[in-house]
PDB file of C-alpha atoms in Angstrom:
ATOM      1  CA  MET C  29     -14.157 -26.410  -3.337  1.00  0.00           C
ATOM      2  CA  GLU C  30     -12.110 -25.045  -0.435  1.00  0.00           C
ATOM      3  CA  VAL C  31      -9.928 -23.022  -2.832  1.00  0.00           C
ATOM      4  CA  GLU C  32     -13.065 -21.481  -4.370  1.00  0.00           C
ATOM      5  CA  ARG C  33     -14.350 -20.433  -0.945  1.00  0.00           C
ATOM      6  CA  GLU C  34     -11.005 -18.845  -0.090  1.00  0.00           C
ATOM      7  CA  ARG C  35     -11.066 -16.923  -3.358  1.00  0.00           C
ATOM      8  CA  GLU C  36     -14.603 -15.714  -2.629  1.00  0.00           C
ATOM      9  CA  ARG C  37     -13.490 -14.437   0.764  1.00  0.00           C
ATOM     10  CA  GLU C  38     -10.640 -12.532  -0.856  1.00  0.00           C
ATOM     11  CA  MET C  39     -13.001 -11.063  -3.448  1.00  0.00           C
ATOM     12  CA  GLU C  40     -15.307  -9.828  -0.658  1.00  0.00           C
ATOM     13  CA  VAL C  41     -12.459  -7.905   0.926  1.00  0.00           C
ATOM     14  CA  MET C  42     -11.345  -6.493  -2.445  1.00  0.00           C
ATOM     15  CA  GLN C  43     -14.781  -5.053  -3.146  1.00  0.00           C
ATOM     16  CA  VAL C  44     -15.297  -3.225   0.152  1.00  0.00           C
ATOM     17  CA  LEU C  45     -11.856  -2.291   1.553  1.00  0.00           C
ATOM     18  CA  HIS C  46     -10.350   1.083   0.708  1.00  0.00           C
ATOM     19  CA  MET C  47      -9.141   4.268   2.387  1.00  0.00           C
ATOM     20  CA  ASN C  48     -11.409   7.327   2.562  1.00  0.00           C
ATOM     21  CA  GLY C  49     -11.225   9.053  -0.799  1.00  0.00           C
ATOM     22  CA  GLY C  50     -11.345  12.703  -1.804  1.00  0.00           C
ATOM     23  CA  MET C  51      -9.519  15.602  -0.183  1.00  0.00           C
ATOM     24  CA  GLY C  52     -11.910  16.350   2.680  1.00  0.00           C
ATOM     25  CA  GLU C  53     -11.297  16.573   6.413  1.00  0.00           C
ATOM     26  CA  THR C  54     -11.776  12.819   7.004  1.00  0.00           C
ATOM     27  CA  SER C  55     -10.013  11.703   3.820  1.00  0.00           C
ATOM     28  CA  TYR C  56      -6.894   9.548   3.822  1.00  0.00           C
ATOM     29  CA  ALA C  57      -5.186  12.328   1.877  1.00  0.00           C
ATOM     30  CA  ASN C  58      -5.456  14.624   4.919  1.00  0.00           C
ATOM     31  CA  ASN C  59      -4.849  11.975   7.571  1.00  0.00           C
ATOM     32  CA  SER C  60      -1.724  10.169   6.338  1.00  0.00           C
ATOM     33  CA  LEU C  61       1.137  12.263   7.623  1.00  0.00           C
ATOM     34  CA  LEU C  62       2.621   9.261   9.478  1.00  0.00           C
ATOM     35  CA  GLN C  63       2.722   7.210   6.272  1.00  0.00           C
ATOM     36  CA  ARG C  64       4.420  10.119   4.455  1.00  0.00           C
ATOM     37  CA  LYS C  65       6.988  10.396   7.223  1.00  0.00           C
ATOM     38  CA  VAL C  66       7.772   6.680   6.866  1.00  0.00           C
ATOM     39  CA  ILE C  67       8.383   7.098   3.110  1.00  0.00           C
ATOM     40  CA  SER C  68      10.763   9.969   3.902  1.00  0.00           C
ATOM     41  CA  MET C  69      12.568   7.953   6.581  1.00  0.00           C
ATOM     42  CA  THR C  70      13.147   5.057   4.186  1.00  0.00           C
ATOM     43  CA  LYS C  71      14.449   7.276   1.354  1.00  0.00           C
ATOM     44  CA  PRO C  72      18.095   6.173   1.894  1.00  0.00           C
ATOM     45  CA  ILE C  73      17.001   2.532   1.444  1.00  0.00           C
ATOM     46  CA  THR C  74      15.037   3.418  -1.694  1.00  0.00           C
ATOM     47  CA  GLU C  75      17.992   5.340  -3.076  1.00  0.00           C
ATOM     48  CA  ALA C  76      20.307   2.383  -2.422  1.00  0.00           C
ATOM     49  CA  ALA C  77      17.885   0.091  -4.267  1.00  0.00           C
ATOM     50  CA  VAL C  78      17.713   2.419  -7.273  1.00  0.00           C
ATOM     51  CA  ARG C  79      21.515   2.686  -7.400  1.00  0.00           C
ATOM     52  CA  ALA C  80      21.812  -1.117  -7.191  1.00  0.00           C
ATOM     53  CA  LEU C  81      19.265  -1.444  -9.985  1.00  0.00           C
ATOM     54  CA  PHE C  82      21.229   1.034 -12.108  1.00  0.00           C
ATOM     55  CA  SER C  83      24.355  -1.091 -11.643  1.00  0.00           C
ATOM     56  CA  ALA C  84      22.750  -4.529 -11.951  1.00  0.00           C
ATOM     57  CA  VAL C  85      20.639  -4.051 -15.072  1.00  0.00           C
ATOM     58  CA  ASP C  86      22.286  -3.302 -18.405  1.00  0.00           C
ATOM     59  CA  THR C  87      21.164   0.295 -18.840  1.00  0.00           C
ATOM     60  CA  THR C  88      22.441   0.320 -22.425  1.00  0.00           C
ATOM     61  CA  PHE C  89      19.307  -1.505 -23.490  1.00  0.00           C
ATOM     62  CA  TRP C  90      16.842   0.484 -21.397  1.00  0.00           C
ATOM     63  CA  GLY C  91      14.181   1.932 -23.603  1.00  0.00           C
ATOM     64  CA  SER C  92      11.916   2.388 -20.592  1.00  0.00           C
ATOM     65  CA  LEU C  93      11.989   1.867 -16.846  1.00  0.00           C
ATOM     66  CA  ALA C  94       8.916   0.223 -15.325  1.00  0.00           C
ATOM     67  CA  ILE C  95       8.125   1.116 -11.702  1.00  0.00           C
ATOM     68  CA  ALA C  96       5.160  -0.038  -9.596  1.00  0.00           C
ATOM     69  CA  ASP C  97       3.838   1.275  -6.300  1.00  0.00           C
ATOM     70  CA  LEU C  98       1.732  -1.458  -4.698  1.00  0.00           C
ATOM     71  CA  GLY C  99      -0.866  -0.176  -2.247  1.00  0.00           C
ATOM     72  CA  CYS C 100      -0.593   3.429  -3.472  1.00  0.00           C
ATOM     73  CA  SER C 101      -3.827   4.559  -1.760  1.00  0.00           C
ATOM     74  CA  SER C 102      -5.019   8.100  -2.610  1.00  0.00           C
ATOM     75  CA  GLY C 103      -3.813  11.609  -1.928  1.00  0.00           C
ATOM     76  CA  PRO C 104      -0.328  13.189  -2.163  1.00  0.00           C
ATOM     77  CA  ASN C 105       1.374  10.082  -0.780  1.00  0.00           C
ATOM     78  CA  SER C 106       0.313   8.170  -3.904  1.00  0.00           C
ATOM     79  CA  LEU C 107       2.888  10.053  -5.953  1.00  0.00           C
ATOM     80  CA  PHE C 108       5.409  10.937  -3.243  1.00  0.00           C
ATOM     81  CA  ALA C 109       7.443   7.716  -3.439  1.00  0.00           C
ATOM     82  CA  MET C 110       7.376   7.721  -7.231  1.00  0.00           C
ATOM     83  CA  SER C 111       8.621  11.317  -7.204  1.00  0.00           C
ATOM     84  CA  GLU C 112      11.580  10.310  -5.032  1.00  0.00           C
ATOM     85  CA  ILE C 113      12.454   7.346  -7.267  1.00  0.00           C
ATOM     86  CA  ILE C 114      12.236   9.299 -10.536  1.00  0.00           C
ATOM     87  CA  THR C 115      14.324  12.143  -9.055  1.00  0.00           C
ATOM     88  CA  ILE C 116      17.039   9.709  -7.940  1.00  0.00           C
ATOM     89  CA  MET C 117      17.115   8.139 -11.402  1.00  0.00           C
ATOM     90  CA  ILE C 118      17.318  11.541 -13.104  1.00  0.00           C
ATOM     91  CA  ASP C 119      20.305  12.479 -10.912  1.00  0.00           C
ATOM     92  CA  LEU C 120      22.030   9.133 -11.593  1.00  0.00           C
ATOM     93  CA  CYS C 121      21.607   9.479 -15.361  1.00  0.00           C
ATOM     94  CA  LYS C 122      22.916  13.052 -15.298  1.00  0.00           C
ATOM     95  CA  ALA C 123      25.926  12.090 -13.168  1.00  0.00           C
ATOM     96  CA  THR C 124      26.870   9.236 -15.552  1.00  0.00           C
ATOM     97  CA  ASN C 125      25.949  11.054 -18.785  1.00  0.00           C
ATOM     98  CA  HIS C 126      23.406   8.344 -19.478  1.00  0.00           C
ATOM     99  CA  GLU C 127      20.345   9.016 -21.595  1.00  0.00           C
ATOM    100  CA  LEU C 128      17.169   9.153 -19.553  1.00  0.00           C
ATOM    101  CA  PRO C 129      14.779   6.237 -20.085  1.00  0.00           C
ATOM    102  CA  GLU C 130      11.065   6.614 -20.501  1.00  0.00           C
ATOM    103  CA  PHE C 131       9.311   6.056 -17.186  1.00  0.00           C
ATOM    104  CA  GLN C 132       6.344   3.699 -17.013  1.00  0.00           C
ATOM    105  CA  VAL C 133       4.721   4.163 -13.607  1.00  0.00           C
ATOM    106  CA  PHE C 134       2.040   1.785 -12.301  1.00  0.00           C
ATOM    107  CA  LEU C 135      -0.098   2.805  -9.319  1.00  0.00           C
ATOM    108  CA  ASN C 136      -1.830  -0.188  -7.761  1.00  0.00           C
ATOM    109  CA  ASP C 137      -4.488  -0.521  -5.083  1.00  0.00           C
ATOM    110  CA  LEU C 138      -7.800  -2.282  -4.547  1.00  0.00           C
ATOM    111  CA  PRO C 139     -10.654  -1.460  -6.969  1.00  0.00           C
ATOM    112  CA  GLY C 140     -12.433   0.813  -4.487  1.00  0.00           C
ATOM    113  CA  ASN C 141      -9.423   3.120  -4.183  1.00  0.00           C
ATOM    114  CA  ASP C 142      -9.967   6.758  -5.193  1.00  0.00           C
ATOM    115  CA  PHE C 143      -7.988   6.681  -8.436  1.00  0.00           C
ATOM    116  CA  ASN C 144     -10.078   9.621  -9.745  1.00  0.00           C
ATOM    117  CA  THR C 145      -8.492  12.041  -7.287  1.00  0.00           C
ATOM    118  CA  ILE C 146      -4.997  10.803  -8.180  1.00  0.00           C
ATOM    119  CA  PHE C 147      -5.387  11.085 -11.939  1.00  0.00           C
ATOM    120  CA  GLY C 148      -7.826  13.995 -12.015  1.00  0.00           C
ATOM    121  CA  SER C 149      -6.405  16.397  -9.417  1.00  0.00           C
ATOM    122  CA  LEU C 150      -2.943  15.327  -8.263  1.00  0.00           C
ATOM    123  CA  LEU C 151      -1.199  13.961 -11.351  1.00  0.00           C
ATOM    124  CA  PRO C 152      -1.364  17.129 -13.499  1.00  0.00           C
ATOM    125  CA  ARG C 153       0.368  19.166 -10.756  1.00  0.00           C
ATOM    126  CA  PHE C 154       2.874  16.369 -10.218  1.00  0.00           C
ATOM    127  CA  LYS C 155       3.794  16.345 -13.919  1.00  0.00           C
ATOM    128  CA  GLU C 156       4.258  20.121 -13.902  1.00  0.00           C
ATOM    129  CA  LYS C 157       6.659  19.812 -10.972  1.00  0.00           C
ATOM    130  CA  LEU C 158       8.643  17.086 -12.766  1.00  0.00           C
ATOM    131  CA  SER C 159       8.808  19.210 -15.905  1.00  0.00           C
ATOM    132  CA  GLU C 160      10.206  22.165 -13.945  1.00  0.00           C
ATOM    133  CA  GLN C 161      12.772  19.875 -12.350  1.00  0.00           C
ATOM    134  CA  MET C 162      13.882  18.578 -15.737  1.00  0.00           C
ATOM    135  CA  LYS C 163      14.267  22.069 -17.193  1.00  0.00           C
ATOM    136  CA  SER C 164      16.333  23.225 -14.217  1.00  0.00           C
ATOM    137  CA  LYS C 165      18.781  20.328 -14.715  1.00  0.00           C
ATOM    138  CA  TYR C 166      18.797  19.768 -18.475  1.00  0.00           C
ATOM    139  CA  GLY C 167      17.738  23.094 -19.943  1.00  0.00           C
ATOM    140  CA  ALA C 168      14.514  24.839 -21.006  1.00  0.00           C
ATOM    141  CA  SER C 169      13.802  22.421 -23.862  1.00  0.00           C
ATOM    142  CA  ALA C 170      14.160  19.254 -21.749  1.00  0.00           C
ATOM    143  CA  THR C 171      11.205  16.927 -21.443  1.00  0.00           C
ATOM    144  CA  LEU C 172      10.600  13.835 -19.339  1.00  0.00           C
ATOM    145  CA  PRO C 173       8.575  11.056 -20.972  1.00  0.00           C
ATOM    146  CA  CYS C 174       6.655   9.687 -18.008  1.00  0.00           C
ATOM    147  CA  PHE C 175       3.513   7.542 -18.380  1.00  0.00           C
ATOM    148  CA  PHE C 176       1.185   6.769 -15.493  1.00  0.00           C
ATOM    149  CA  ASN C 177      -1.255   3.874 -15.257  1.00  0.00           C
ATOM    150  CA  GLY C 178      -3.779   2.812 -12.613  1.00  0.00           C
ATOM    151  CA  VAL C 179      -3.805  -0.904 -11.807  1.00  0.00           C
ATOM    152  CA  PRO C 180      -6.831  -1.829  -9.674  1.00  0.00           C
ATOM    153  CA  GLY C 181      -6.548  -5.250  -8.037  1.00  0.00           C
ATOM    154  CA  SER C 182      -5.066  -7.181  -5.128  1.00  0.00           C
ATOM    155  CA  PHE C 183      -1.287  -7.562  -4.974  1.00  0.00           C
ATOM    156  CA  TYR C 184      -1.932 -11.018  -3.521  1.00  0.00           C
ATOM    157  CA  GLY C 185      -2.184 -12.198  -7.119  1.00  0.00           C
ATOM    158  CA  ARG C 186      -0.514 -11.520 -10.479  1.00  0.00           C
ATOM    159  CA  LEU C 187      -0.891  -7.936 -11.676  1.00  0.00           C
ATOM    160  CA  PHE C 188       1.725  -7.560 -14.425  1.00  0.00           C
ATOM    161  CA  ALA C 189       3.246  -9.469 -17.318  1.00  0.00           C
ATOM    162  CA  ARG C 190       6.197 -11.778 -16.720  1.00  0.00           C
ATOM    163  CA  GLU C 191       9.534  -9.934 -16.300  1.00  0.00           C
ATOM    164  CA  SER C 192       8.005  -6.533 -17.006  1.00  0.00           C
ATOM    165  CA  LEU C 193       8.972  -4.538 -13.891  1.00  0.00           C
ATOM    166  CA  HIS C 194      12.343  -3.097 -12.903  1.00  0.00           C
ATOM    167  CA  LEU C 195      11.449  -1.684  -9.477  1.00  0.00           C
ATOM    168  CA  ILE C 196       8.616  -2.334  -7.005  1.00  0.00           C
ATOM    169  CA  HIS C 197       7.841  -0.068  -4.052  1.00  0.00           C
ATOM    170  CA  SER C 198       5.312  -0.764  -1.299  1.00  0.00           C
ATOM    171  CA  SER C 199       5.018   1.128   1.964  1.00  0.00           C
ATOM    172  CA  TYR C 200       2.742   0.256   4.904  1.00  0.00           C
ATOM    173  CA  SER C 201       0.549  -1.981   2.745  1.00  0.00           C
ATOM    174  CA  LEU C 202       1.727  -5.549   3.208  1.00  0.00           C
ATOM    175  CA  MET C 203       0.512  -5.796   6.803  1.00  0.00           C
ATOM    176  CA  TRP C 204      -3.046  -5.742   5.407  1.00  0.00           C
ATOM    177  CA  LEU C 205      -4.174  -9.334   4.921  1.00  0.00           C
ATOM    178  CA  SER C 206      -5.962 -10.643   1.841  1.00  0.00           C
ATOM    179  CA  GLN C 207      -8.903 -11.823   3.956  1.00  0.00           C
ATOM    180  CA  VAL C 208     -10.132 -12.230   7.498  1.00  0.00           C
ATOM    181  CA  PRO C 209      -8.404 -15.297   8.948  1.00  0.00           C
ATOM    182  CA  ARG C 210     -10.536 -18.316   9.792  1.00  0.00           C
ATOM    183  CA  GLY C 211     -11.047 -19.383  13.384  1.00  0.00           C
ATOM    184  CA  LEU C 212     -11.613 -15.989  15.050  1.00  0.00           C
ATOM    185  CA  GLU C 213     -14.845 -17.014  16.760  1.00  0.00           C
ATOM    186  CA  GLY C 214     -13.157 -17.081  20.185  1.00  0.00           C
ATOM    187  CA  ASN C 215     -11.732 -13.555  19.854  1.00  0.00           C
ATOM    188  CA  LYS C 216     -14.591 -12.024  21.805  1.00  0.00           C
ATOM    189  CA  GLY C 217     -14.467  -8.268  22.360  1.00  0.00           C
ATOM    190  CA  ASN C 218     -11.510  -7.797  20.005  1.00  0.00           C
ATOM    191  CA  ILE C 219     -11.192  -6.732  16.360  1.00  0.00           C
ATOM    192  CA  TYR C 220      -7.565  -7.867  16.004  1.00  0.00           C
ATOM    193  CA  MET C 221      -4.889  -9.665  18.003  1.00  0.00           C
ATOM    194  CA  ALA C 222      -4.992  -8.542  21.645  1.00  0.00           C
ATOM    195  CA  ARG C 223      -3.698  -9.547  25.048  1.00  0.00           C
ATOM    196  CA  SER C 224      -6.973 -11.368  25.704  1.00  0.00           C
ATOM    197  CA  SER C 225      -6.902 -13.241  22.373  1.00  0.00           C
ATOM    198  CA  PRO C 226      -6.667 -17.068  22.598  1.00  0.00           C
ATOM    199  CA  LEU C 227      -3.518 -18.703  21.188  1.00  0.00           C
ATOM    200  CA  LYS C 228      -5.664 -20.181  18.388  1.00  0.00           C
ATOM    201  CA  VAL C 229      -6.543 -16.673  17.192  1.00  0.00           C
ATOM    202  CA  LEU C 230      -2.922 -15.497  17.265  1.00  0.00           C
ATOM    203  CA  ARG C 231      -1.952 -18.563  15.248  1.00  0.00           C
ATOM    204  CA  ALA C 232      -4.699 -17.856  12.691  1.00  0.00           C
ATOM    205  CA  TYR C 233      -3.354 -14.335  12.021  1.00  0.00           C
ATOM    206  CA  TYR C 234       0.211 -15.630  11.821  1.00  0.00           C
ATOM    207  CA  GLU C 235      -0.645 -18.360   9.335  1.00  0.00           C
ATOM    208  CA  GLN C 236      -2.741 -16.008   7.158  1.00  0.00           C
ATOM    209  CA  PHE C 237       0.165 -13.568   6.932  1.00  0.00           C
ATOM    210  CA  GLN C 238       2.545 -16.422   6.051  1.00  0.00           C
ATOM    211  CA  ARG C 239       0.269 -17.509   3.183  1.00  0.00           C
ATOM    212  CA  ASP C 240      -0.277 -13.963   1.940  1.00  0.00           C
ATOM    213  CA  PHE C 241       3.364 -12.915   2.013  1.00  0.00           C
ATOM    214  CA  SER C 242       4.483 -16.116   0.312  1.00  0.00           C
ATOM    215  CA  THR C 243       1.901 -15.533  -2.444  1.00  0.00           C
ATOM    216  CA  PHE C 244       3.054 -11.906  -2.805  1.00  0.00           C
ATOM    217  CA  LEU C 245       6.700 -12.915  -3.233  1.00  0.00           C
ATOM    218  CA  GLU C 246       5.854 -15.684  -5.662  1.00  0.00           C
ATOM    219  CA  CYS C 247       3.844 -13.290  -7.875  1.00  0.00           C
ATOM    220  CA  ARG C 248       6.456 -10.537  -7.795  1.00  0.00           C
ATOM    221  CA  GLY C 249       9.193 -13.071  -8.530  1.00  0.00           C
ATOM    222  CA  GLN C 250       7.503 -13.702 -11.871  1.00  0.00           C
ATOM    223  CA  GLU C 251       6.912 -10.037 -12.693  1.00  0.00           C
ATOM    224  CA  VAL C 252      10.318  -8.501 -11.887  1.00  0.00           C
ATOM    225  CA  VAL C 253      13.196  -8.611 -14.397  1.00  0.00           C
ATOM    226  CA  VAL C 254      16.501 -10.279 -13.531  1.00  0.00           C
ATOM    227  CA  GLY C 255      18.454  -7.765 -11.477  1.00  0.00           C
ATOM    228  CA  GLY C 256      15.262  -5.880 -10.527  1.00  0.00           C
ATOM    229  CA  ARG C 257      14.658  -4.549  -7.030  1.00  0.00           C
ATOM    230  CA  MET C 258      11.882  -4.304  -4.425  1.00  0.00           C
ATOM    231  CA  VAL C 259      11.580  -1.841  -1.536  1.00  0.00           C
ATOM    232  CA  LEU C 260       9.011  -3.119   0.978  1.00  0.00           C
ATOM    233  CA  THR C 261       8.222  -1.236   4.187  1.00  0.00           C
ATOM    234  CA  LEU C 262       6.109  -3.037   6.799  1.00  0.00           C
ATOM    235  CA  LEU C 263       5.052  -2.210  10.325  1.00  0.00           C
ATOM    236  CA  GLY C 264       7.022  -4.433  12.719  1.00  0.00           C
ATOM    237  CA  ARG C 265       7.683  -5.025  16.408  1.00  0.00           C
ATOM    238  CA  ARG C 266      10.693  -5.670  18.618  1.00  0.00           C
ATOM    239  CA  SER C 267       8.943  -8.183  20.851  1.00  0.00           C
ATOM    240  CA  ASP C 268       8.303 -11.879  20.096  1.00  0.00           C
ATOM    241  CA  ASP C 269       4.869 -11.419  21.646  1.00  0.00           C
ATOM    242  CA  LEU C 270       2.304 -11.508  18.824  1.00  0.00           C
ATOM    243  CA  SER C 271      -0.077  -9.292  20.844  1.00  0.00           C
ATOM    244  CA  SER C 272       2.611  -6.777  21.828  1.00  0.00           C
ATOM    245  CA  GLU C 273       1.397  -3.227  22.435  1.00  0.00           C
ATOM    246  CA  GLU C 274       3.878  -2.028  19.807  1.00  0.00           C
ATOM    247  CA  CYS C 275       1.501  -3.054  17.043  1.00  0.00           C
ATOM    248  CA  CYS C 276      -1.771  -4.074  18.720  1.00  0.00           C
ATOM    249  CA  TYR C 277      -2.570  -1.422  21.343  1.00  0.00           C
ATOM    250  CA  ILE C 278      -4.209   0.979  18.899  1.00  0.00           C
ATOM    251  CA  TRP C 279      -6.559  -1.795  17.740  1.00  0.00           C
ATOM    252  CA  GLU C 280      -7.510  -2.544  21.359  1.00  0.00           C
ATOM    253  CA  LEU C 281      -8.467   1.110  21.835  1.00  0.00           C
ATOM    254  CA  LEU C 282     -10.492   1.028  18.633  1.00  0.00           C
ATOM    255  CA  ALA C 283     -12.257  -2.150  19.775  1.00  0.00           C
ATOM    256  CA  ILE C 284     -13.215  -0.457  23.059  1.00  0.00           C
ATOM    257  CA  ALA C 285     -14.555   2.579  21.190  1.00  0.00           C
ATOM    258  CA  LEU C 286     -16.610   0.404  18.803  1.00  0.00           C
ATOM    259  CA  TYR C 287     -17.955  -1.662  21.722  1.00  0.00           C
ATOM    260  CA  GLU C 288     -19.091   1.524  23.522  1.00  0.00           C
ATOM    261  CA  MET C 289     -20.764   2.826  20.351  1.00  0.00           C
ATOM    262  CA  VAL C 290     -22.664  -0.443  19.874  1.00  0.00           C
ATOM    263  CA  SER C 291     -23.650  -0.461  23.559  1.00  0.00           C
ATOM    264  CA  LYS C 292     -25.087   3.058  23.314  1.00  0.00           C
ATOM    265  CA  VAL C 293     -27.058   2.209  20.185  1.00  0.00           C
ATOM    266  CA  THR C 294     -28.387  -0.968  21.834  1.00  0.00           C
ATOM    267  CA  GLN C 295     -29.422   0.941  24.947  1.00  0.00           C
ATOM    268  CA  LYS C 296     -31.257   3.545  22.862  1.00  0.00           C
ATOM    269  CA  LYS C 297     -33.133   0.826  20.982  1.00  0.00           C
ATOM    270  CA  LYS C 298     -34.150  -0.903  24.201  1.00  0.00           C
ATOM    271  CA  LYS C 299     -35.321   2.395  25.692  1.00  0.00           C
ATOM    272  CA  LYS C 300     -37.316   3.153  22.566  1.00  0.00           C
ATOM    273  CA  GLN C 301     -38.953  -0.291  22.635  1.00  0.00           C
ATOM    274  CA  LYS C 302     -39.923   0.163  26.312  1.00  0.00           C
ATOM    275  CA  ASN C 303     -41.512   3.545  25.568  1.00  0.00           C
ATOM    276  CA  GLN C 304     -43.467   2.051  22.675  1.00  0.00           C
ATOM    277  CA  LYS C 305     -44.800  -0.739  24.895  1.00  0.00           C
ATOM    278  CA  ARG C 306     -45.968   1.807  27.498  1.00  0.00           C
ATOM    279  CA  THR C 307     -47.877   3.805  24.907  1.00  0.00           C
TER     280      THR C 307
END
């Protein structure tokens, strides 16, 4: 019974949580420069993982290379990491005179993610750019067989067949929990861990992350081939303090802003009710 309730709570989050879609002013696509910078900063790590994969897996039997980006979101960043990985692999194959594999690319995020923008607007331009890159390195007749698939669903569960993936990439996604932790009733005035949060609340967040990350690793362990690689980028902190400003201060500011918004709305409603009583 308890397991069913937990699953229901996860499903609730899956159905409502997503970044702002489209390409407008308030969209994630136009407000994710920091996330793009992080992907660029971790490129040497990604390149090392691809090189290790190339050495570890018997490339002689590669008919295709399966890559997954977990928590791809929407906008240009959705394809940025995949572009880096494919480019590295193209260069490796050319340097070793190895035949290029077919690329099977899986883009995963929650069901509410704006996959339409990715596949309708961004992917065609991305493929054109890849095609130009191939022709510049292999000649005018060169083609790159690259197949893209959307995979809606939570990565805190199985998403792919057993031993079907060679490389998994995930950037700034795994700090999002599968559900709201239990026992946050005493976290008054906060929307996340904060300096004023009781120890019980800090422990609840810690334990939820432990469960989620363990589940993630267990699922990926079944889906990745022997010798496969994962590149996971998470927001971290230097301090042992769970409510350190390094990762929590922005949420405290947001909590203050939300509290002020609610207070203003409440005051307006009270004022309106008083005026109605007078009339």
